[in-house]
XYZ file of C-alpha atoms in Angstrom:
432
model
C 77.984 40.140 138.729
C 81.261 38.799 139.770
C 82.372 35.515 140.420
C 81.992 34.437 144.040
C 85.535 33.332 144.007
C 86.558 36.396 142.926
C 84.512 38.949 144.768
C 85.977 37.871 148.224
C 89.423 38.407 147.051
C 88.702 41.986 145.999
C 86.352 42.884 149.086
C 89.047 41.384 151.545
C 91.894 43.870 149.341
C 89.583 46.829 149.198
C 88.743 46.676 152.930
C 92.436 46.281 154.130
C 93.468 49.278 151.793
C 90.375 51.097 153.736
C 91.771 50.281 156.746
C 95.526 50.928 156.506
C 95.624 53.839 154.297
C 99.395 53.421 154.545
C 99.979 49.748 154.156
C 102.095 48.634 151.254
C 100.287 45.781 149.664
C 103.410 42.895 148.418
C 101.724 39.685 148.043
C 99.349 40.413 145.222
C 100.176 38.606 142.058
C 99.687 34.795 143.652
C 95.368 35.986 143.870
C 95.420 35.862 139.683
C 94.806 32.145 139.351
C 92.871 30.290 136.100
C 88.944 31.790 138.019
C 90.139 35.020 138.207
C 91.702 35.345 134.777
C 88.522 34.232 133.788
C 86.914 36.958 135.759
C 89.245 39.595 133.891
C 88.292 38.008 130.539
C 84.529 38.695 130.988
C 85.068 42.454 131.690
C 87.633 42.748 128.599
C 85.516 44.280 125.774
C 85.205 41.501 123.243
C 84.382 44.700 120.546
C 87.752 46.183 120.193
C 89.800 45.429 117.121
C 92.810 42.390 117.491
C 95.892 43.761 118.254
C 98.961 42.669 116.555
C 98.587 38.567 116.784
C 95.259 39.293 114.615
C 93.725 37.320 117.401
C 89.864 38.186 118.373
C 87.754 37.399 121.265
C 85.792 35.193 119.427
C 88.609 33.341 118.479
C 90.074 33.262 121.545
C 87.068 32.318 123.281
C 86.915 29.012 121.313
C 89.488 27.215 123.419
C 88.749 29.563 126.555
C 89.838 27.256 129.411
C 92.523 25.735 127.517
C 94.141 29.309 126.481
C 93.219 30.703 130.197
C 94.878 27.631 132.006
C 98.174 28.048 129.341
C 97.949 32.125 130.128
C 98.375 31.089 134.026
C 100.744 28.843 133.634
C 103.392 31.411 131.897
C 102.270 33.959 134.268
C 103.129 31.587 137.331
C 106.260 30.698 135.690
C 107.062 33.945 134.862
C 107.393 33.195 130.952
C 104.592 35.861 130.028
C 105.888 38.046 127.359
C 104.144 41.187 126.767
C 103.575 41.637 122.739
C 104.214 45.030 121.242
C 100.839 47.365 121.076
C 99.813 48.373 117.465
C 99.616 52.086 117.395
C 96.141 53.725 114.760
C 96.130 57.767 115.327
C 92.676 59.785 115.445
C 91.733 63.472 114.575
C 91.807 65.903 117.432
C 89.627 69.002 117.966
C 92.514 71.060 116.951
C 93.193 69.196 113.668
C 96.297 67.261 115.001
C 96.314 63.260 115.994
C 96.247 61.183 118.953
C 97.700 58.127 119.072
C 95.953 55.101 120.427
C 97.008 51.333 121.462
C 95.460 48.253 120.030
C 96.954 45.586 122.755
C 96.555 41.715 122.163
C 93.619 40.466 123.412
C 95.674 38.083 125.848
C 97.902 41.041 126.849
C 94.023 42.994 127.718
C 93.290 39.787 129.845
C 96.239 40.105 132.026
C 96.055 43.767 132.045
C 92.537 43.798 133.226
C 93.117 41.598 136.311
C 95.995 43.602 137.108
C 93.944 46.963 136.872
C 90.988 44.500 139.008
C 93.650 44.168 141.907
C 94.848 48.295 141.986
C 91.604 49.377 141.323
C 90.575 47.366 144.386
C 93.752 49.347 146.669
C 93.034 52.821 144.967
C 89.267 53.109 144.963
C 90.075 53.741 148.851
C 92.848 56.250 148.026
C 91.301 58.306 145.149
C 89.956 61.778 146.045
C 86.145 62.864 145.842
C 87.594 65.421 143.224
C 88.575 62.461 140.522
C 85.906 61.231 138.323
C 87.760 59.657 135.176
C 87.795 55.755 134.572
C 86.006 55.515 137.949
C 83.350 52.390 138.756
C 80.287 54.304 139.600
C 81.125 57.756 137.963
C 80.614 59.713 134.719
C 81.674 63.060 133.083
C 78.228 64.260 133.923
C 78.734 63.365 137.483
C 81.791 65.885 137.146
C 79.990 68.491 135.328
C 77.065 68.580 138.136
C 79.581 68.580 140.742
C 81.269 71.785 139.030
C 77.888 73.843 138.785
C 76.919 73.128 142.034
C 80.177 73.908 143.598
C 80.765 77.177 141.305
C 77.414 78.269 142.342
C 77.534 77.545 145.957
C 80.892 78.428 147.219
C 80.824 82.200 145.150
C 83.257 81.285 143.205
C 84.921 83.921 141.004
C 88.049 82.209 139.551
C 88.596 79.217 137.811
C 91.648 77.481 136.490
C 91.532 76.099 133.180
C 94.767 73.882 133.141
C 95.710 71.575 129.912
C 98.285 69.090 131.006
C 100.483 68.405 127.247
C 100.860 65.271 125.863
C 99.815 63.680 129.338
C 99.686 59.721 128.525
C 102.641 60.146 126.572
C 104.641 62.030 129.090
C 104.463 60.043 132.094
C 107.744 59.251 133.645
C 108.071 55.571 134.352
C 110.581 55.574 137.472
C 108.292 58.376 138.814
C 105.235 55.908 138.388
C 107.390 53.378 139.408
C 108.220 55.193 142.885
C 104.433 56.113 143.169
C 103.185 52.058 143.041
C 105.659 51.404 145.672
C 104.468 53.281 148.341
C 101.191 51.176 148.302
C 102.134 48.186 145.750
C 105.266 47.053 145.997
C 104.897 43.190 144.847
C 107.712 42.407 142.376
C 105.576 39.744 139.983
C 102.838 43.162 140.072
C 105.515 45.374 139.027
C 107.484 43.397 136.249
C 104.139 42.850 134.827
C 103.775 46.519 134.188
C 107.555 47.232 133.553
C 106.366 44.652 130.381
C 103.615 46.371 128.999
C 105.515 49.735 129.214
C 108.294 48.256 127.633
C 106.362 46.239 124.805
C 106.904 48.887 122.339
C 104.613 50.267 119.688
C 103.954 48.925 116.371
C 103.135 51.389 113.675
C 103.742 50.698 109.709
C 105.334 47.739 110.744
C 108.009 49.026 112.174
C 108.339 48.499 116.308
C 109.700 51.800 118.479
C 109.999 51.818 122.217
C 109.651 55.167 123.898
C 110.376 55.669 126.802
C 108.056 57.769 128.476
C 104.063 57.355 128.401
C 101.978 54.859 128.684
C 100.124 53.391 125.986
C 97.061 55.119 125.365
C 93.858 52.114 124.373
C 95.709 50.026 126.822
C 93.777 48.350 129.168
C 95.992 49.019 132.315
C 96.838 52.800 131.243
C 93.734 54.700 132.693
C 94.380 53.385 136.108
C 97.934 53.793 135.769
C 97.595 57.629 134.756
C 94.644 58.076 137.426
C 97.247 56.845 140.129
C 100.125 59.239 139.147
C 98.073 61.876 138.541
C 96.409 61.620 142.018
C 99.756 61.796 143.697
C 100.547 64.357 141.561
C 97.436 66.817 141.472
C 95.062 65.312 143.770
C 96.960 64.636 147.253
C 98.863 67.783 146.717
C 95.565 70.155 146.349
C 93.991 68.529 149.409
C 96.783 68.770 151.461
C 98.932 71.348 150.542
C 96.945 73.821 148.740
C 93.933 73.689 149.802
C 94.658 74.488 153.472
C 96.144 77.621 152.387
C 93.400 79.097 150.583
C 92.198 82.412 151.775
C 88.883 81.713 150.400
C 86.858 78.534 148.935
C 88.193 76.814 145.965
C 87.909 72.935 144.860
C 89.479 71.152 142.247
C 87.518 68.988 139.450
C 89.585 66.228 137.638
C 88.676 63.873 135.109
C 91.054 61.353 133.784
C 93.835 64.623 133.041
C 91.258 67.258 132.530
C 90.782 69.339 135.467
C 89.709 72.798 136.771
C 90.193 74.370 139.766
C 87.639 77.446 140.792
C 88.609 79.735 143.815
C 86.609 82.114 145.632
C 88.997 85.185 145.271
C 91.736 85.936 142.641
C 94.536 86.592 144.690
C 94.339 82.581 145.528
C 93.734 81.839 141.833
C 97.268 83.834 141.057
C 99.045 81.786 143.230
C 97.473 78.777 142.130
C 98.502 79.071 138.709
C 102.151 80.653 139.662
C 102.896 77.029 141.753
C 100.986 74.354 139.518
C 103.886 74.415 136.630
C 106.643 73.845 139.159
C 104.163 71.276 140.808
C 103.962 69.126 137.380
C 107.544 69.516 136.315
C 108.554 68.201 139.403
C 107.308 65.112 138.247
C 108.422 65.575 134.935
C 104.748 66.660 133.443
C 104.334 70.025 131.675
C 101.429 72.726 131.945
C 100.891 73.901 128.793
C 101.742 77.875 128.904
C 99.132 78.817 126.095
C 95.762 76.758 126.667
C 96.028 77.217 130.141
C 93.987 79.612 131.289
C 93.260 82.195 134.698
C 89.618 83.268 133.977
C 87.306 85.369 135.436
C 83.806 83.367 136.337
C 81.976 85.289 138.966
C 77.577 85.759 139.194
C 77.430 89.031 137.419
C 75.743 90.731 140.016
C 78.672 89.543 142.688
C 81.537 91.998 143.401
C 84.840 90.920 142.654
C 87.082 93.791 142.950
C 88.082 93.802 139.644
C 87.075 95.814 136.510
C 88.124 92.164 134.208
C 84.688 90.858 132.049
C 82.874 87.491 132.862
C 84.321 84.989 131.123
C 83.392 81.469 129.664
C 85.547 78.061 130.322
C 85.378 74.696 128.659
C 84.805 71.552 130.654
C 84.700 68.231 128.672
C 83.373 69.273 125.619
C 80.891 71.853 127.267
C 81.091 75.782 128.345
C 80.318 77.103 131.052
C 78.676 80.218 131.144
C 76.471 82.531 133.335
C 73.161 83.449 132.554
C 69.420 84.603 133.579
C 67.248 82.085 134.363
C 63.386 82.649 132.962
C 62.716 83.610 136.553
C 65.234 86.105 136.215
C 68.015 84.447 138.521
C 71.580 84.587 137.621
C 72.415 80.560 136.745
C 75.217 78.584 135.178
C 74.463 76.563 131.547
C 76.269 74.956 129.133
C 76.336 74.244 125.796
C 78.264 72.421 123.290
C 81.885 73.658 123.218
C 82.411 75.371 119.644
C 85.413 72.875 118.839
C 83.459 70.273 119.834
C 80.341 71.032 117.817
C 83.105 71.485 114.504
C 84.705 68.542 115.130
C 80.632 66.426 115.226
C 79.417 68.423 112.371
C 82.897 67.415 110.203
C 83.068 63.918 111.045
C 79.557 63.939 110.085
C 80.363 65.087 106.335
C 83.020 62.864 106.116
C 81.268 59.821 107.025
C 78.597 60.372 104.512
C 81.161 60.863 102.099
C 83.018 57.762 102.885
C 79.778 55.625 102.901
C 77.468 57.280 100.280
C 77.271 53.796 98.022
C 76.867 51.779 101.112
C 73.188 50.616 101.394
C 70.552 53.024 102.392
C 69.491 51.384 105.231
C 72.773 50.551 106.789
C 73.583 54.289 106.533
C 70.155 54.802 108.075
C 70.971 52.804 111.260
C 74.415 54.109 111.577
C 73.530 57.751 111.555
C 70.509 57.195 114.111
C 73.957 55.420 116.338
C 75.737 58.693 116.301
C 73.013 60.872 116.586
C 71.703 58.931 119.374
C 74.895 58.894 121.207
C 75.500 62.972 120.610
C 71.920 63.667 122.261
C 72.707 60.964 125.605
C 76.084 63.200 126.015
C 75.324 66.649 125.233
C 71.584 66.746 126.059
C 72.102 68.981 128.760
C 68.835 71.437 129.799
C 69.750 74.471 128.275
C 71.364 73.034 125.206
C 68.602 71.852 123.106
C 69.012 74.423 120.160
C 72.910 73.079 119.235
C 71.634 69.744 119.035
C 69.075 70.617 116.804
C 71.740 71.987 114.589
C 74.088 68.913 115.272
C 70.866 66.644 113.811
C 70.296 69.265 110.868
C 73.992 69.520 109.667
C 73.162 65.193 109.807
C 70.554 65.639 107.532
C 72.567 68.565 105.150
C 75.781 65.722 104.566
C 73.481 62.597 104.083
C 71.570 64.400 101.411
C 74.609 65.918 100.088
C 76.078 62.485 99.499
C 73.395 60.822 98.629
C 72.847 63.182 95.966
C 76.636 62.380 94.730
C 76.096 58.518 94.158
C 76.200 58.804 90.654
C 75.682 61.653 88.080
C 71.609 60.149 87.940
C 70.866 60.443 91.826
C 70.548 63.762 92.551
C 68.222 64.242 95.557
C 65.931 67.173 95.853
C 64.952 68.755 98.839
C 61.315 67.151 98.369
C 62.643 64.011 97.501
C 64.523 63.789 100.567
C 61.402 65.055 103.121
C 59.987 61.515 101.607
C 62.529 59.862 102.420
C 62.402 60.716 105.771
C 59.354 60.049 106.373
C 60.579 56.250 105.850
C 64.105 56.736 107.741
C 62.886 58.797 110.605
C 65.946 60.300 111.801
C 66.093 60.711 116.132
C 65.220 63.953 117.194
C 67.124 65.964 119.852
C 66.118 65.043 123.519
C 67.601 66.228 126.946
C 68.492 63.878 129.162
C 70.602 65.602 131.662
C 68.295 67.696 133.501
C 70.198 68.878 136.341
């Protein structure tokens, strides 16, 4: 629940920007007083690991009003300096890394009352299509919205686009432009000409690029959302989709999208304009892993000889089959790369933590497990999370066994063991 100070603020902004679709907001920077920096604290995860002060929540939260007050004061004064974002780098599905931003948990404060403010302006703007770092909607919301519409509208086409290296490839005078035409307050925009311009820490060493925004920043999902809306979203509704011979729709979440069309002479054209659409704005489609594939009903003419293909979707594919009633249906199932990449890290966190204690393994690999199953259990899917749980059983035996030269498990020996740590079992939760 928000603070009643607050809440007015952004229902008065929000119902304005509903209004005036084209009014250009410039007096927005004087609503982020001490209560509403206060309101942007409480939604900043306390969780996340301190940036490069070494400063935590909890420490932070220890002189809370003093620190908030001090915070507003250098923001009102315009002596806020943005501190450079330590960069960590995780595994991708393909084996390379993806950087990712550890901000100061001050800098997360102000970001998060900025984001409070154009969240407020763009929730009115942002197309039905967009589901990523929404309020209110989830990847499943996406994927549901994709079978239904694949199903309904016959469609026979689908677009499987891969923007590269999106986060780190925005163009910041493009953004820039972008924010003006509906934000356009100076103190809004030198706030995020700061964090873009912070630089990135890494070994010590401090670079500044200058394209991209920082990805684990706060501010950077909304900021990405907005460009890519212009970008994408606007430009499907109102140019492309109007020239469609048949249906077609467009799926997007965060920069992972899909566009399915009705008949393949629109899906040709689609994917002959949507690199020259990108690099206009200085974004490139990535030639290989994007994809024109064939995705009609089996039974549904199509004019073409080409084979029913599969697409992935955030972490799932999509793929046509008989229903037990013998209807032709569309399931998914864990994406191949993605059920690799679970089964891996799996190994390799039993390895790392094998001489941890027993029950602190216990409780961490019910976590994961528990968190695989609320994603992926999808009706229809129920057999590859039974292996995801199995391969969990295969490394923590494994590892167990490999505590010292005296602990070998058996197979028997670990069935007891079991019985005491009673791993969760698979469960579908998505039913739809």
């Amino acid at each position: 629940m928000r603070s009643p100070t607050v809440t007015p603020k952004l229902q008065r902004i929000a119902a304005q920007a509903a209004r005036d679709p084209d009014r250009v907001f410039t007096t927005l920077a004087h609503l982020i007083d001490v209560d509403f920096l206060r309101e942007a604290y409480r939604h900043t995860s306390k969780a996340s690991a301190p940036g490069i002060d070494g400063v935590t929540a909890q420490q932070y939260a220890e002189h809370l009003d003093e620190n908030l007050h001090d915070l507003h004061e250098r923001l009102r004064s315009g002596c806020y300096q943005a501190r450079p974002v330590e960069r960590v780098w995780i595994e991708k599905e393909d084996g390379k890394q993806r950087p990712i931003g550890k901000p100061t948990f001050e800098d997360k404060i102000v970001q998060r009352a900025v984001a409070m403010l154009l969240e407020a302006i763009y929730e009115q703007d942002f197309s039905d299509s967009s589901y990523g770092f929404r309020r209110g909607r989830s990847p499943h919301d996406a994927l549901d919205e994709l079978r239904e519409r694949c199903m309904r509208d016959n469609i026979g086409w689908i677009v499987d686009a891969d923007v590269s290296g999106y986060f780190d490839s925005i163009d910041r005078i493009r953004l820039r432009e972008v924010l003006r035409q509906r934000v356009n307050d100076g103190s809004i925009l030198r706030l995020i000409g700061k964090w873009l311009r912070a630089g990135v820490m890494e070994e010590g060493i401090v670079s500044h690029p200058e394209t991209g925004v920082v990805q684990g920043g706060v501010i950077s999902p909304v900021l990405a959302n907005i460009f890519l809306h212009h970008v994408l979203d606007e430009w499907f509704e109102q140019e492309v989709q109007p020239r469609l011979q048949g249906r077609g729709f467009l799926i997007r979440f965060a920069d992972d999208f899909v566009i399915g069309c009705e008949l393949q002479a629109d899906a040709h054209r689609i994917m002959a304009v949507l690199p020259k659409r990108f690099a206009r704005y200085g974004l490139t489609i990535h030639p290989t892993k994007t994809a024109l594939i064939a995705f009609s009903k089996p039974e549904a003419p199509q004019g073409s000889t080409e084979g029913n293909g599969t697409f992935d979707f955030l972490g799932l594919t999509h793929y046509w089959t008989r229903s037990r009633r013998g209807y032709w249906v569309i399931k998914r199932r864990t994406a191949q790369k993605r059920l690799r990449r679970t089964k891996k890290a799996l190994w390799r966190w039993c390895r790392y933590n094998r001489h941890t204690p027993l029950q602190y393994q216990y409780q961490q690999l019910c976590q994961k497990l528990r968190g695989h199953f609320q994603y992926y259990g999808i009706r229809g899917n129920f057999r590859l999370l039974e292996e995801v749980r199995s391969a969990a059983e295969k490394a923590w035996r494994y590892w167990l066994s490999r505590r010292s030269s005296k602990s070998a498990i058996g197979w028997e020996k670990f069935q007891k063991l079991l019985e005491t740590y009673v791993l969760p079992t698979p469960k579908i939760v998505h039913t739809i």
